[in-house]
Short mmCIF file of N, CA and C and ligand atoms in Angstrom, two decimals:
data_model
loop_
_atom_site.label_atom_id
_atom_site.label_comp_id
_atom_site.label_asym_id
_atom_site.label_seq_id
_atom_site.Cartn_x
_atom_site.Cartn_y
_atom_site.Cartn_z
N MET A 7 63.01 -24.77 -25.39
CA MET A 7 62.88 -23.33 -25.18
C MET A 7 61.72 -22.78 -26.00
N VAL A 8 60.95 -21.92 -25.37
CA VAL A 8 59.79 -21.34 -26.04
C VAL A 8 60.20 -20.02 -26.70
N THR A 9 59.93 -19.92 -27.98
CA THR A 9 60.23 -18.67 -28.68
C THR A 9 58.99 -17.79 -28.71
N ARG A 10 59.17 -16.55 -28.32
CA ARG A 10 58.01 -15.65 -28.28
C ARG A 10 58.25 -14.45 -29.19
N ALA A 11 57.18 -13.84 -29.59
CA ALA A 11 57.27 -12.60 -30.33
C ALA A 11 57.88 -11.54 -29.42
N PRO A 12 58.47 -10.47 -30.00
CA PRO A 12 59.06 -9.42 -29.17
C PRO A 12 58.03 -8.82 -28.21
N THR A 13 58.43 -8.56 -27.00
CA THR A 13 57.52 -7.98 -26.02
C THR A 13 57.93 -6.56 -25.68
N PHE A 14 58.85 -5.97 -26.46
CA PHE A 14 59.20 -4.57 -26.31
C PHE A 14 59.66 -4.24 -24.90
N GLY A 15 60.51 -5.09 -24.38
CA GLY A 15 61.13 -4.82 -23.09
C GLY A 15 60.33 -5.29 -21.90
N LEU A 16 59.06 -5.64 -22.14
CA LEU A 16 58.25 -6.09 -21.02
C LEU A 16 58.28 -7.62 -20.96
N PRO A 17 58.41 -8.18 -19.78
CA PRO A 17 58.37 -9.63 -19.69
C PRO A 17 56.98 -10.13 -20.07
N TYR A 18 56.92 -11.20 -20.87
CA TYR A 18 55.63 -11.77 -21.21
C TYR A 18 55.18 -12.66 -20.07
N GLN A 19 53.96 -12.41 -19.60
CA GLN A 19 53.47 -13.16 -18.45
C GLN A 19 52.51 -14.25 -18.90
N ASP A 20 52.89 -15.47 -18.58
CA ASP A 20 51.98 -16.58 -18.90
C ASP A 20 50.76 -16.53 -18.00
N ASN A 21 49.65 -17.00 -18.54
CA ASN A 21 48.41 -17.12 -17.77
C ASN A 21 47.94 -15.80 -17.18
N ALA A 22 48.20 -14.70 -17.87
CA ALA A 22 47.71 -13.40 -17.41
C ALA A 22 46.28 -13.25 -17.91
N LEU A 23 45.32 -13.33 -17.00
CA LEU A 23 43.91 -13.20 -17.38
C LEU A 23 43.52 -11.73 -17.28
N VAL A 24 43.09 -11.16 -18.39
CA VAL A 24 42.74 -9.74 -18.43
C VAL A 24 41.29 -9.57 -18.84
N HIS A 25 40.61 -8.65 -18.15
CA HIS A 25 39.23 -8.31 -18.49
C HIS A 25 39.22 -7.03 -19.31
N ILE A 26 38.41 -7.01 -20.35
CA ILE A 26 38.35 -5.84 -21.21
C ILE A 26 36.89 -5.55 -21.52
N THR A 27 36.54 -4.26 -21.52
CA THR A 27 35.12 -3.89 -21.56
C THR A 27 34.84 -2.94 -22.72
N ARG A 28 33.75 -3.20 -23.40
CA ARG A 28 33.25 -2.32 -24.45
C ARG A 28 31.89 -1.76 -24.01
N ARG A 29 31.73 -0.44 -24.15
CA ARG A 29 30.43 0.17 -23.84
C ARG A 29 29.67 0.46 -25.13
N GLU A 30 28.39 0.19 -25.11
CA GLU A 30 27.50 0.58 -26.19
C GLU A 30 26.27 1.22 -25.54
N ARG A 31 25.52 1.95 -26.34
CA ARG A 31 24.31 2.61 -25.81
C ARG A 31 23.11 2.33 -26.71
N PHE A 32 21.94 2.33 -26.12
CA PHE A 32 20.72 2.24 -26.91
C PHE A 32 19.59 2.91 -26.16
N SER A 33 18.61 3.36 -26.92
CA SER A 33 17.41 3.96 -26.35
C SER A 33 16.23 3.08 -26.72
N ALA A 34 15.38 2.80 -25.74
CA ALA A 34 14.27 1.88 -26.03
C ALA A 34 13.10 2.17 -25.09
N ALA A 35 11.92 1.76 -25.55
CA ALA A 35 10.70 1.87 -24.75
C ALA A 35 10.40 0.54 -24.09
N HIS A 36 9.71 0.60 -22.98
CA HIS A 36 9.23 -0.63 -22.35
C HIS A 36 8.15 -0.31 -21.32
N LYS A 37 7.68 -1.35 -20.71
CA LYS A 37 6.70 -1.23 -19.62
C LYS A 37 6.89 -2.44 -18.71
N LEU A 38 6.89 -2.19 -17.42
CA LEU A 38 6.93 -3.29 -16.46
C LEU A 38 5.54 -3.44 -15.86
N ALA A 39 4.84 -4.47 -16.27
CA ALA A 39 3.50 -4.69 -15.73
C ALA A 39 3.08 -6.13 -16.00
N ARG A 40 2.42 -6.72 -15.05
CA ARG A 40 1.84 -8.04 -15.28
C ARG A 40 0.40 -7.84 -15.76
N PRO A 41 0.05 -8.40 -16.93
CA PRO A 41 -1.28 -8.12 -17.49
C PRO A 41 -2.42 -8.58 -16.60
N GLU A 42 -2.16 -9.59 -15.79
CA GLU A 42 -3.25 -10.10 -14.94
C GLU A 42 -3.44 -9.27 -13.67
N TRP A 43 -2.56 -8.31 -13.44
CA TRP A 43 -2.68 -7.45 -12.28
C TRP A 43 -3.40 -6.15 -12.64
N SER A 44 -3.98 -5.51 -11.61
CA SER A 44 -4.62 -4.21 -11.82
C SER A 44 -3.55 -3.14 -12.04
N VAL A 45 -3.99 -2.01 -12.59
CA VAL A 45 -3.10 -0.87 -12.77
C VAL A 45 -2.48 -0.47 -11.43
N GLU A 46 -3.31 -0.52 -10.37
CA GLU A 46 -2.83 -0.10 -9.05
C GLU A 46 -1.76 -1.06 -8.52
N GLN A 47 -2.00 -2.35 -8.71
CA GLN A 47 -1.01 -3.33 -8.21
C GLN A 47 0.30 -3.22 -8.99
N ASN A 48 0.19 -3.01 -10.30
CA ASN A 48 1.40 -2.83 -11.09
C ASN A 48 2.15 -1.57 -10.67
N LEU A 49 1.41 -0.49 -10.41
CA LEU A 49 2.04 0.76 -9.98
C LEU A 49 2.73 0.56 -8.64
N ALA A 50 2.06 -0.17 -7.74
CA ALA A 50 2.64 -0.39 -6.41
C ALA A 50 3.92 -1.24 -6.50
N THR A 51 3.97 -2.14 -7.46
CA THR A 51 5.11 -3.06 -7.58
C THR A 51 6.23 -2.48 -8.43
N PHE A 52 5.86 -1.91 -9.58
CA PHE A 52 6.85 -1.51 -10.57
C PHE A 52 7.06 -0.01 -10.66
N GLY A 53 6.24 0.78 -9.94
CA GLY A 53 6.42 2.22 -9.95
C GLY A 53 6.17 2.83 -11.31
N LYS A 54 6.92 3.88 -11.62
CA LYS A 54 6.70 4.62 -12.87
C LYS A 54 6.90 3.74 -14.10
N CYS A 55 7.71 2.69 -13.98
CA CYS A 55 7.95 1.81 -15.13
C CYS A 55 6.71 1.00 -15.51
N SER A 56 5.63 1.10 -14.73
CA SER A 56 4.40 0.38 -15.08
C SER A 56 3.45 1.22 -15.92
N ASN A 57 3.81 2.44 -16.26
CA ASN A 57 2.92 3.31 -17.03
C ASN A 57 2.29 2.57 -18.21
N PRO A 58 0.94 2.51 -18.27
CA PRO A 58 0.28 1.70 -19.30
C PRO A 58 0.65 2.11 -20.73
N ASN A 59 0.97 3.37 -20.95
CA ASN A 59 1.28 3.84 -22.31
C ASN A 59 2.78 3.93 -22.59
N TRP A 60 3.55 3.07 -21.93
CA TRP A 60 4.98 2.93 -22.20
C TRP A 60 5.78 4.15 -21.74
N HIS A 61 7.09 4.00 -21.75
CA HIS A 61 8.04 5.09 -21.49
C HIS A 61 9.39 4.58 -21.98
N GLY A 62 10.38 5.46 -21.98
CA GLY A 62 11.68 5.04 -22.52
C GLY A 62 12.83 5.29 -21.56
N HIS A 63 13.95 4.65 -21.87
CA HIS A 63 15.20 4.89 -21.14
C HIS A 63 16.34 5.02 -22.15
N ASN A 64 17.35 5.77 -21.76
CA ASN A 64 18.61 5.78 -22.49
C ASN A 64 19.53 4.80 -21.77
N TYR A 65 19.60 3.59 -22.29
CA TYR A 65 20.36 2.52 -21.63
C TYR A 65 21.84 2.60 -22.00
N GLU A 66 22.66 2.13 -21.06
CA GLU A 66 24.07 1.88 -21.37
C GLU A 66 24.35 0.41 -21.12
N LEU A 67 25.16 -0.16 -21.98
CA LEU A 67 25.49 -1.58 -21.90
C LEU A 67 27.01 -1.73 -21.87
N TRP A 68 27.52 -2.41 -20.85
CA TRP A 68 28.95 -2.72 -20.79
C TRP A 68 29.12 -4.23 -20.95
N VAL A 69 29.90 -4.61 -21.93
CA VAL A 69 30.17 -6.02 -22.17
C VAL A 69 31.63 -6.28 -21.84
N THR A 70 31.87 -7.09 -20.82
CA THR A 70 33.24 -7.41 -20.40
C THR A 70 33.60 -8.82 -20.84
N VAL A 71 34.71 -8.94 -21.55
CA VAL A 71 35.21 -10.25 -21.95
C VAL A 71 36.56 -10.46 -21.28
N LYS A 72 36.99 -11.73 -21.22
CA LYS A 72 38.26 -12.02 -20.57
C LYS A 72 39.07 -13.00 -21.40
N GLY A 73 40.36 -12.90 -21.24
CA GLY A 73 41.27 -13.80 -21.95
C GLY A 73 42.70 -13.38 -21.69
N GLU A 74 43.61 -14.06 -22.37
CA GLU A 74 45.03 -13.74 -22.23
C GLU A 74 45.46 -12.84 -23.39
N PRO A 75 46.21 -11.79 -23.10
CA PRO A 75 46.71 -10.94 -24.19
C PRO A 75 47.57 -11.74 -25.16
N SER A 76 47.37 -11.50 -26.43
CA SER A 76 48.20 -12.13 -27.44
C SER A 76 49.64 -11.64 -27.32
N PRO A 77 50.63 -12.55 -27.34
CA PRO A 77 52.03 -12.09 -27.30
C PRO A 77 52.37 -11.25 -28.53
N GLU A 78 51.62 -11.40 -29.60
CA GLU A 78 51.92 -10.68 -30.85
C GLU A 78 51.36 -9.27 -30.83
N THR A 79 50.11 -9.12 -30.38
CA THR A 79 49.45 -7.80 -30.44
C THR A 79 49.32 -7.14 -29.08
N GLY A 80 49.40 -7.91 -28.01
CA GLY A 80 49.12 -7.35 -26.69
C GLY A 80 47.63 -7.23 -26.40
N PHE A 81 46.80 -7.61 -27.35
CA PHE A 81 45.35 -7.51 -27.18
C PHE A 81 44.77 -8.84 -26.69
N VAL A 82 43.74 -8.75 -25.83
CA VAL A 82 42.94 -9.92 -25.51
C VAL A 82 42.08 -10.29 -26.73
N VAL A 83 41.53 -9.25 -27.37
CA VAL A 83 40.65 -9.44 -28.51
C VAL A 83 40.59 -8.11 -29.25
N ASP A 84 40.24 -8.17 -30.51
CA ASP A 84 40.03 -6.94 -31.27
C ASP A 84 38.67 -6.35 -30.86
N LEU A 85 38.72 -5.23 -30.14
CA LEU A 85 37.46 -4.68 -29.60
C LEU A 85 36.50 -4.23 -30.69
N SER A 86 37.01 -3.93 -31.89
CA SER A 86 36.09 -3.56 -32.96
C SER A 86 35.25 -4.76 -33.38
N MET A 87 35.80 -5.97 -33.24
CA MET A 87 35.02 -7.18 -33.51
C MET A 87 33.96 -7.39 -32.43
N VAL A 88 34.35 -7.13 -31.18
CA VAL A 88 33.38 -7.23 -30.08
C VAL A 88 32.25 -6.24 -30.31
N SER A 89 32.60 -5.02 -30.67
CA SER A 89 31.58 -3.99 -30.92
C SER A 89 30.65 -4.41 -32.05
N ARG A 90 31.22 -4.98 -33.12
CA ARG A 90 30.38 -5.40 -34.26
C ARG A 90 29.38 -6.47 -33.83
N ILE A 91 29.84 -7.43 -33.04
CA ILE A 91 28.95 -8.50 -32.57
C ILE A 91 27.84 -7.93 -31.68
N ILE A 92 28.22 -7.03 -30.76
CA ILE A 92 27.20 -6.45 -29.86
C ILE A 92 26.16 -5.70 -30.69
N ASN A 93 26.63 -4.95 -31.68
CA ASN A 93 25.69 -4.18 -32.50
C ASN A 93 24.78 -5.08 -33.32
N GLU A 94 25.35 -6.11 -33.94
CA GLU A 94 24.54 -7.00 -34.78
C GLU A 94 23.54 -7.79 -33.96
N ARG A 95 23.99 -8.33 -32.82
CA ARG A 95 23.16 -9.26 -32.05
C ARG A 95 22.21 -8.57 -31.09
N VAL A 96 22.57 -7.36 -30.65
CA VAL A 96 21.82 -6.75 -29.55
C VAL A 96 21.34 -5.33 -29.88
N ILE A 97 22.27 -4.44 -30.19
CA ILE A 97 21.92 -3.03 -30.29
C ILE A 97 20.92 -2.77 -31.42
N HIS A 98 21.16 -3.37 -32.58
CA HIS A 98 20.25 -3.12 -33.71
C HIS A 98 18.84 -3.63 -33.42
N LYS A 99 18.73 -4.61 -32.55
CA LYS A 99 17.41 -5.15 -32.20
C LYS A 99 16.71 -4.31 -31.15
N LEU A 100 17.49 -3.58 -30.34
CA LEU A 100 16.92 -2.84 -29.21
C LEU A 100 16.76 -1.34 -29.47
N ASP A 101 17.68 -0.76 -30.21
CA ASP A 101 17.75 0.70 -30.28
C ASP A 101 16.53 1.28 -31.00
N HIS A 102 15.87 2.22 -30.32
CA HIS A 102 14.66 2.86 -30.83
C HIS A 102 13.53 1.87 -31.08
N LYS A 103 13.52 0.80 -30.26
CA LYS A 103 12.46 -0.20 -30.36
C LYS A 103 11.70 -0.27 -29.04
N ASN A 104 10.58 -0.99 -29.10
CA ASN A 104 9.83 -1.31 -27.90
C ASN A 104 10.28 -2.69 -27.44
N ILE A 105 10.92 -2.76 -26.28
CA ILE A 105 11.52 -4.02 -25.82
C ILE A 105 10.45 -5.11 -25.68
N ASP A 106 9.26 -4.73 -25.24
CA ASP A 106 8.20 -5.72 -25.00
C ASP A 106 7.57 -6.22 -26.29
N LEU A 107 7.55 -5.41 -27.32
CA LEU A 107 6.84 -5.77 -28.56
C LEU A 107 7.75 -6.15 -29.71
N ASP A 108 8.93 -5.57 -29.79
CA ASP A 108 9.75 -5.66 -31.01
C ASP A 108 10.95 -6.60 -30.93
N VAL A 109 11.35 -6.99 -29.74
CA VAL A 109 12.67 -7.62 -29.58
C VAL A 109 12.52 -9.13 -29.43
N ASP A 110 12.99 -9.89 -30.42
CA ASP A 110 12.75 -11.34 -30.42
C ASP A 110 13.29 -12.02 -29.17
N PHE A 111 14.48 -11.63 -28.72
CA PHE A 111 15.06 -12.34 -27.58
C PHE A 111 14.46 -11.93 -26.23
N MET A 112 13.52 -10.99 -26.24
CA MET A 112 12.80 -10.63 -25.00
C MET A 112 11.35 -11.10 -25.00
N LYS A 113 10.96 -11.84 -26.03
CA LYS A 113 9.59 -12.33 -26.12
C LYS A 113 9.25 -13.21 -24.90
N GLY A 114 8.13 -12.90 -24.26
CA GLY A 114 7.68 -13.71 -23.13
C GLY A 114 8.41 -13.41 -21.84
N ARG A 115 9.27 -12.37 -21.83
CA ARG A 115 10.01 -12.02 -20.62
C ARG A 115 9.61 -10.63 -20.19
N LEU A 116 9.39 -10.45 -18.91
CA LEU A 116 9.19 -9.12 -18.36
C LEU A 116 10.48 -8.31 -18.60
N SER A 117 10.30 -7.06 -19.07
CA SER A 117 11.47 -6.30 -19.52
C SER A 117 12.17 -5.58 -18.37
N SER A 118 12.44 -6.32 -17.28
CA SER A 118 13.25 -5.75 -16.21
C SER A 118 14.69 -5.66 -16.67
N THR A 119 15.47 -4.81 -16.03
CA THR A 119 16.89 -4.70 -16.39
C THR A 119 17.59 -6.04 -16.13
N GLU A 120 17.17 -6.75 -15.10
CA GLU A 120 17.74 -8.07 -14.81
C GLU A 120 17.54 -9.03 -15.98
N ASN A 121 16.28 -9.12 -16.45
CA ASN A 121 15.98 -10.04 -17.55
C ASN A 121 16.68 -9.61 -18.84
N LEU A 122 16.82 -8.30 -19.02
CA LEU A 122 17.51 -7.79 -20.20
C LEU A 122 18.98 -8.22 -20.17
N ALA A 123 19.62 -8.11 -19.01
CA ALA A 123 21.03 -8.51 -18.90
C ALA A 123 21.20 -10.00 -19.19
N ILE A 124 20.29 -10.83 -18.68
CA ILE A 124 20.38 -12.28 -18.91
C ILE A 124 20.20 -12.58 -20.40
N ALA A 125 19.22 -11.92 -21.02
CA ALA A 125 18.94 -12.18 -22.44
C ALA A 125 20.11 -11.72 -23.32
N ILE A 126 20.72 -10.60 -22.97
CA ILE A 126 21.87 -10.12 -23.74
C ILE A 126 23.04 -11.09 -23.58
N TRP A 127 23.24 -11.60 -22.37
CA TRP A 127 24.27 -12.62 -22.15
C TRP A 127 24.06 -13.81 -23.09
N GLU A 128 22.82 -14.27 -23.18
CA GLU A 128 22.51 -15.43 -24.04
C GLU A 128 22.81 -15.13 -25.51
N GLN A 129 22.58 -13.89 -25.91
CA GLN A 129 22.83 -13.52 -27.30
C GLN A 129 24.32 -13.48 -27.64
N LEU A 130 25.14 -13.15 -26.65
CA LEU A 130 26.55 -12.86 -26.93
C LEU A 130 27.52 -13.98 -26.59
N THR A 131 27.11 -14.94 -25.78
CA THR A 131 28.06 -15.96 -25.30
C THR A 131 28.78 -16.66 -26.45
N GLU A 132 28.02 -17.19 -27.41
CA GLU A 132 28.65 -17.98 -28.47
C GLU A 132 29.50 -17.14 -29.43
N PRO A 133 28.99 -16.03 -29.94
CA PRO A 133 29.84 -15.25 -30.85
C PRO A 133 31.09 -14.68 -30.19
N ILE A 134 31.02 -14.35 -28.91
CA ILE A 134 32.23 -13.88 -28.21
C ILE A 134 33.23 -15.02 -28.07
N ALA A 135 32.73 -16.22 -27.74
CA ALA A 135 33.63 -17.38 -27.61
C ALA A 135 34.32 -17.68 -28.94
N ALA A 136 33.60 -17.42 -30.04
CA ALA A 136 34.18 -17.69 -31.36
C ALA A 136 35.36 -16.76 -31.66
N LEU A 137 35.47 -15.66 -30.92
CA LEU A 137 36.61 -14.75 -31.10
C LEU A 137 37.85 -15.22 -30.33
N GLY A 138 37.68 -16.27 -29.51
CA GLY A 138 38.82 -16.80 -28.77
C GLY A 138 38.95 -16.26 -27.36
N CYS A 139 37.92 -15.55 -26.89
CA CYS A 139 37.91 -15.11 -25.49
C CYS A 139 36.57 -15.55 -24.90
N SER A 140 36.28 -15.17 -23.66
CA SER A 140 35.00 -15.58 -23.12
C SER A 140 34.29 -14.41 -22.44
N LEU A 141 32.97 -14.49 -22.49
CA LEU A 141 32.14 -13.45 -21.90
C LEU A 141 32.28 -13.51 -20.39
N HIS A 142 32.48 -12.36 -19.75
CA HIS A 142 32.65 -12.34 -18.29
C HIS A 142 31.48 -11.66 -17.60
N CYS A 143 31.01 -10.54 -18.15
CA CYS A 143 29.96 -9.79 -17.46
C CYS A 143 29.15 -8.95 -18.44
N ILE A 144 27.85 -8.94 -18.23
CA ILE A 144 26.96 -8.00 -18.91
C ILE A 144 26.46 -7.03 -17.86
N LYS A 145 26.73 -5.75 -18.08
CA LYS A 145 26.19 -4.72 -17.18
C LYS A 145 25.25 -3.83 -17.98
N VAL A 146 24.04 -3.69 -17.48
CA VAL A 146 23.04 -2.85 -18.13
C VAL A 146 22.64 -1.76 -17.14
N GLN A 147 22.76 -0.52 -17.60
CA GLN A 147 22.35 0.62 -16.77
C GLN A 147 21.07 1.20 -17.37
N GLU A 148 20.01 1.20 -16.56
CA GLU A 148 18.72 1.72 -17.03
C GLU A 148 18.60 3.20 -16.74
N THR A 149 19.02 3.60 -15.57
CA THR A 149 19.10 5.02 -15.21
C THR A 149 20.46 5.24 -14.57
N GLU A 150 20.81 6.50 -14.37
CA GLU A 150 22.15 6.74 -13.83
C GLU A 150 22.30 6.20 -12.41
N ASN A 151 21.18 5.90 -11.76
CA ASN A 151 21.25 5.37 -10.40
C ASN A 151 21.07 3.86 -10.32
N ASN A 152 20.58 3.24 -11.39
CA ASN A 152 20.25 1.81 -11.33
C ASN A 152 20.96 1.03 -12.44
N SER A 153 21.70 0.00 -12.05
CA SER A 153 22.32 -0.87 -13.05
C SER A 153 22.33 -2.30 -12.52
N VAL A 154 22.50 -3.22 -13.45
CA VAL A 154 22.47 -4.65 -13.16
C VAL A 154 23.70 -5.29 -13.77
N GLU A 155 24.28 -6.26 -13.08
CA GLU A 155 25.38 -7.04 -13.66
C GLU A 155 25.00 -8.50 -13.66
N TYR A 156 25.34 -9.20 -14.75
CA TYR A 156 25.10 -10.64 -14.84
C TYR A 156 26.37 -11.33 -15.27
N HIS A 157 26.74 -12.38 -14.53
CA HIS A 157 27.98 -13.11 -14.80
C HIS A 157 27.72 -14.54 -15.24
N GLY A 158 26.51 -14.81 -15.71
CA GLY A 158 26.19 -16.18 -16.11
C GLY A 158 25.64 -16.96 -14.93
N GLU A 159 25.30 -18.22 -15.23
CA GLU A 159 24.69 -19.06 -14.19
C GLU A 159 25.68 -19.34 -13.07
N ARG A 160 25.18 -19.41 -11.85
CA ARG A 160 26.07 -19.65 -10.72
C ARG A 160 26.31 -21.13 -10.55
NI1 NI B 8 11.41 1.72 -17.14
#
């Protein structure tokens, strides 16, 4: 017989996979442009984000992790720990910075929202796993109309 911690009247469900999401925000400058292309070609491809003298966005980042709720706490993970990891690994490096010039994990990458989501995934996979859950999705919103989700390699 398996002894479990009290579940306060609720049946404890084995193998209950739950997704939990933490939102963080950062503001950063960037430019989308290929240096070997003309200003006109960059403008035609990347639009306003190709402005040669940079521009900024107020980004939102949603980090979704998954796991089984602890029978003791009912939590998948302590979200304050998730927040601390996101801030240390990602937000402090991005907030009020130039993504193209200042951010080590974006070096050599075009600063599209897609590439940003992939790079943030790479930064967070291991420390999130060390908490006993696993990274499920990185969602980055560049503007209120445009966002990207990354779920890891297919
Ligand atoms: Ni932009």
